[in-house]
Amino acid sequence: MKSAWPSPLVRNFLGCLLPVGRLLVVFVLLATPIGVVAQSLLAAEGLGLPVESLDARSRALGGVGLGLTGSYLLDRDPAAGAGLSIAAATATLQSSTTTLTAGGTVGYTRFPVLAISYPYRGSVFSVRMGSFLDQEWEGKSTQTLEVGGDDVGLEDVFTSTGSVGQVSLGWARTILESAAVGVTLGSYVGTMERVFTRALDPEDVGIDVQHFEAGGRLRASGVIVGAGMTWDPWPLLHVSNSISWSDDLSFSPTGKESGEKGSYRIPLELRGGGTVTLTSWLALHFGLTFADWSDTGADLKEGMTRGGTWSYGGGLEWSGITLLGRPIPIRLGARHRDLPFYSDGTPASERTLSGGIGLNLVDVGDQPLARIEMGIEQGNREAGAVSEDLLRMVVTVRISSG
Amino acid sequence: MSRSGGAYKTVGRDMQGQRSLRTRRRWVQILSVFLAASGCTDAVPTSDDGDLIPVDAVTVEVHLPFASFARDLRSFSGFGSPADVPVTVLAHQWEGELESRALMRFDSLPDWIAVRLPGSSSTSVHADSMYQPVSGKVILRLDTLGLGVESFELEAGAVLTPWDSETANWEVASDTVGAVSPSPWPEPGGGPVRSLTSATWSPVDGDSLVLDIDSLTVTEWAEDDRSDRGLRVRGLTKGTRLRVMGVDLRVLARSSINPDTLVEVTAELDRGTVIYSPSPETSLDVLQIGGAPADRTTFRMELPSSVDAGVEVCAKVHCPLELRADRILFASLVLHTHTTLSPGFAPASSIAVEVRPVLSPERLPRSPLSAPVNPGAVGLAPEFFSSETETLYEIPMTGYLRTLLQPDLGGGVAPSPTLTLLVRPEPSGLEVLSFYGVGTQLEPYLRLILTVSDGVPLP
């Protein structure tokens, strides 16, 4: 049934947005989770730096990606989209800079969450793409070696590029007036290229010297299954839980390349979160995740994983401001997360403070048709001698079409 | 007190400055976030901590003796002609042995000269094809090949025997295709000649020497159908050598239309050559390349599948080392210079050595060659061949060797394994380059710098 727009103004506005929606679909089709990465030298440890596929609202509220009020497509909350009654697409753009221990600054722009949902006969089906592990880093070493009795200057460079993402299909359905369930089934995707290069100094050897290069490209695979439930036990409390189980994350050489295959156990991840409505314009959001990476440690070098890792945070959402009759929610939050891999034998963690606003451009009843969420997050990662300052800017655009 | 106050003020300013710096840094950070957002660009985080690199690579140097990588070592002679040398050398008992003379043949004189009619005030000129040579002069531009000699005596003579610039040598005046047998000079060394003039040249007089030529000789040289026309120049000062950098013939001609008019016409060098004696000495223990006609040394590369890196190296890596293209970071053919066997042929200037693949080894010595494996080779200084101390000379060939082992690096086409060593340009002069030969203590060898690793491990 075709939706009835509340006014010609809204219809015209959405008419303008539809091309944007199409563009978003193109983005979704073109962008692969391979590009969904973050950047840190901690990506050199273990399997890389875990990257959370969070939207701008979750980031701004210090959340862990579930338990938000309203109908949303959240990568980590399979049941969150159950209330959507019209097709929607959402994309999150994340731009970040990280100031490394040595003082250098690195930056990137990525799409950490892309999702499309389509309601059909009371259920909501979705396609989601999210980030998982960042493996982009580079190590350099300059030294002098004795080669054939002469001192030869050389530079070793190890470059790791690529990342692991997740693509999944989701199903969600409201089972009670106050409860919904959802499941996802997906796979790891993405490639990782690890290349070692040794370059000798031509002044020490000769002009015709060439580089030594070793390495190759690995493709990630593995099945992921997720399940979740949302529940409103009281009108002022909304809670969500989800669980994510994963088959081994496998790396195998791509194409005709030969090389070693690797398989790593990925832990079960438990998530919980919710929102308490404190007043008509103020809400408290909180979230928590846990995963035990001990088994993964057995597949890696000894002493590389820290075991149980927690991620928690929370924030406040104030909806007391309106602009041209539209609410402009303002959010503040704080978050902590343990990183699963040690850095030089030291546990690593990330702490951030965040803020953001939302622009509810068009809503029809409780169905958001066009929204822009913005979040900014500042914090640091620390692990022994490693200390990185980070600043993230996240924008989520969501467009629905009846 | 005032000093303390001043110090406090300074601290206050510093703190303000730090706050300001922090604020500025934050704004720069925020700005860079937006810039990054607009460009979707990356900057990979880089660490200087070598311990992060999970690869253990070993770099070693290996020397392969000539016999372990080369086969069919052969020398070939006769490439090019003395007529092709860029600079002619005149030598007289140079190093007690070398005698070299220049033979030159000039272009014919112009068919006509332009003159005015007698008594005419008009500016128009008329072609005079009946003009008569009156006298001539040969202008030689000379250069010494070292210090120590103050003057050089030279003699010019008109060649009386038909000769061919491409095939003439000390003994033979002509050895052209189709001839029954080579035609020798009546007197070895381009003789006999009709003596024209002799003159003394000193470098302090300038770089040119003028030799007067009589009208009879000029008239003979003007007849371009005469194969015996030509000028022979030789040095008469013992133990010297000179370079002839250029030559031309200037003829004073009298007009047949206006006999009062003398016109100078110029004839440039048509063909020339240098004839010399004796030939350079050879030895099986010495690799010689160069000379005119030039010598080349050819061999076929047969690289072993693995190399023995020696006890010290094998302590670091698994031996024997498989020789693979990706492991070769540097490869060079190493030669040691040898004193020139015939001192008269020792290089007078830098000469470069090229190594070029032989495209059709079965057609040697006349096979076409491929592009050099060491383009832009640097010349070898003459002193390397004149002293008793040998000099190590490396010819880099990394790219060639890698492609030989792994043809797809060169677009799937394997280069020829047969290589030839030659001088550039060829011939570059009478000088030969000498290197210690195979079987000697300082025989050629292949220097390889290899890097070996067990590959990039999984995380």
Short mmCIF file of C-alpha atoms in Angstrom, two decimals, chain A residues 39-41 44-47 95 97 99-100 106-110 136-141 147-148 156 158 192 194 196 198 200 205-206 208-212 214-215 218 260-262 264 300 378 391 393, chain B residues 25-26 29-30 32-34 36-37 40-50 52-55 57-61 326-327 329-330 394 396-399 402 447 449 451-453 455-459:
data_model
loop_
_atom_site.label_atom_id
_atom_site.label_comp_id
_atom_site.label_asym_id
_atom_site.label_seq_id
_atom_site.Cartn_x
_atom_site.Cartn_y
_atom_site.Cartn_z
CA GLN A 39 43.64 3.21 11.89
CA SER A 40 46.04 2.67 14.71
CA LEU A 41 49.43 1.17 15.32
CA ALA A 44 49.76 -4.46 14.24
CA GLU A 45 48.89 -6.63 17.20
CA GLY A 46 47.16 -9.98 16.96
CA LEU A 47 44.49 -10.08 14.29
CA SER A 95 36.22 10.34 9.39
CA THR A 97 42.42 11.28 12.74
CA THR A 99 47.81 11.18 16.65
CA LEU A 100 50.36 8.44 17.19
CA VAL A 106 47.10 9.62 10.35
CA GLY A 107 43.62 9.97 8.99
CA TYR A 108 41.02 8.17 6.98
CA THR A 109 37.43 8.26 5.86
CA ARG A 110 35.31 5.15 5.71
CA GLU A 136 46.25 -1.25 8.17
CA TRP A 137 49.65 -0.39 9.52
CA GLU A 138 53.22 -0.13 8.46
CA GLY A 139 56.46 -0.88 10.23
CA LYS A 140 59.83 0.49 9.15
CA SER A 141 63.30 -0.31 10.26
CA VAL A 147 77.20 -7.92 3.67
CA GLY A 148 80.24 -9.48 2.09
CA ASP A 156 62.90 -2.92 5.90
CA PHE A 158 56.37 -4.21 6.41
CA MET A 192 44.44 -8.46 3.87
CA ARG A 194 50.92 -8.28 4.03
CA PHE A 196 57.63 -7.20 3.40
CA ARG A 198 63.88 -4.87 1.97
CA LEU A 200 69.50 -1.85 0.12
CA VAL A 205 75.81 -1.71 -3.26
CA GLY A 206 75.41 -0.31 -6.75
CA ASP A 208 71.31 -1.66 -10.24
CA VAL A 209 70.15 -2.83 -6.82
CA GLN A 210 66.55 -4.00 -6.58
CA HIS A 211 64.15 -4.58 -3.72
CA PHE A 212 63.38 -7.84 -2.05
CA ALA A 214 57.73 -11.14 -0.03
CA GLY A 215 54.14 -11.47 0.98
CA LEU A 218 44.75 -13.24 2.04
CA GLU A 260 49.83 -20.63 4.37
CA LYS A 261 46.21 -20.75 5.48
CA GLY A 262 45.23 -19.61 8.92
CA TYR A 264 41.41 -18.25 14.30
CA LEU A 300 48.20 -16.71 18.00
CA GLN A 378 37.54 12.27 21.25
CA LEU A 391 39.21 12.20 17.07
CA MET A 393 33.59 12.52 13.24
CA ARG B 25 46.22 21.78 17.68
CA ARG B 26 42.65 20.71 18.40
CA GLN B 29 42.80 18.14 14.24
CA ILE B 30 39.12 18.96 13.69
CA SER B 32 41.93 17.64 9.29
CA VAL B 33 38.95 15.39 10.11
CA PHE B 34 36.80 17.44 7.77
CA ALA B 36 39.81 13.72 5.43
CA ALA B 37 36.03 13.41 5.19
CA CYS B 40 38.39 9.75 1.53
CA THR B 41 42.14 9.61 1.83
CA ASP B 42 44.36 7.46 3.98
CA ALA B 43 47.64 7.83 5.73
CA VAL B 44 48.81 4.50 7.06
CA PRO B 45 50.10 4.59 10.63
CA THR B 46 53.78 3.86 10.55
CA SER B 47 56.03 2.69 13.31
CA ASP B 48 59.82 2.85 13.44
CA ASP B 49 59.85 -0.05 15.84
CA GLY B 50 61.63 -2.78 13.93
CA LEU B 52 56.90 -5.02 14.97
CA ILE B 53 58.07 -6.42 11.64
CA PRO B 54 57.17 -10.10 11.75
CA VAL B 55 59.58 -11.18 9.03
CA ALA B 57 65.09 -11.93 6.46
CA VAL B 58 68.77 -12.64 5.93
CA THR B 59 70.85 -10.84 3.34
CA VAL B 60 74.07 -12.47 2.21
CA GLU B 61 76.67 -12.00 -0.49
CA ASP B 326 63.03 -12.72 -6.22
CA ARG B 327 66.00 -13.39 -3.97
CA LEU B 329 68.82 -7.91 -4.93
CA PHE B 330 72.02 -7.23 -6.77
CA GLU B 394 81.81 -4.44 -11.62
CA PRO B 396 75.80 -4.60 -12.83
CA MET B 397 73.32 -7.05 -14.33
CA THR B 398 70.63 -7.50 -11.70
CA GLY B 399 67.68 -6.93 -13.99
CA ARG B 402 66.36 -11.82 -12.62
CA ARG B 447 78.74 -11.28 -7.27
CA ILE B 449 73.54 -10.22 -3.00
CA THR B 451 67.94 -12.00 0.58
CA VAL B 452 66.24 -15.04 1.98
CA SER B 453 63.22 -15.19 4.22
CA GLY B 455 57.96 -15.60 3.91
CA VAL B 456 55.45 -13.41 5.63
CA PRO B 457 53.78 -15.28 8.46
CA LEU B 458 50.10 -15.16 9.25
CA PRO B 459 49.09 -12.94 12.15
#
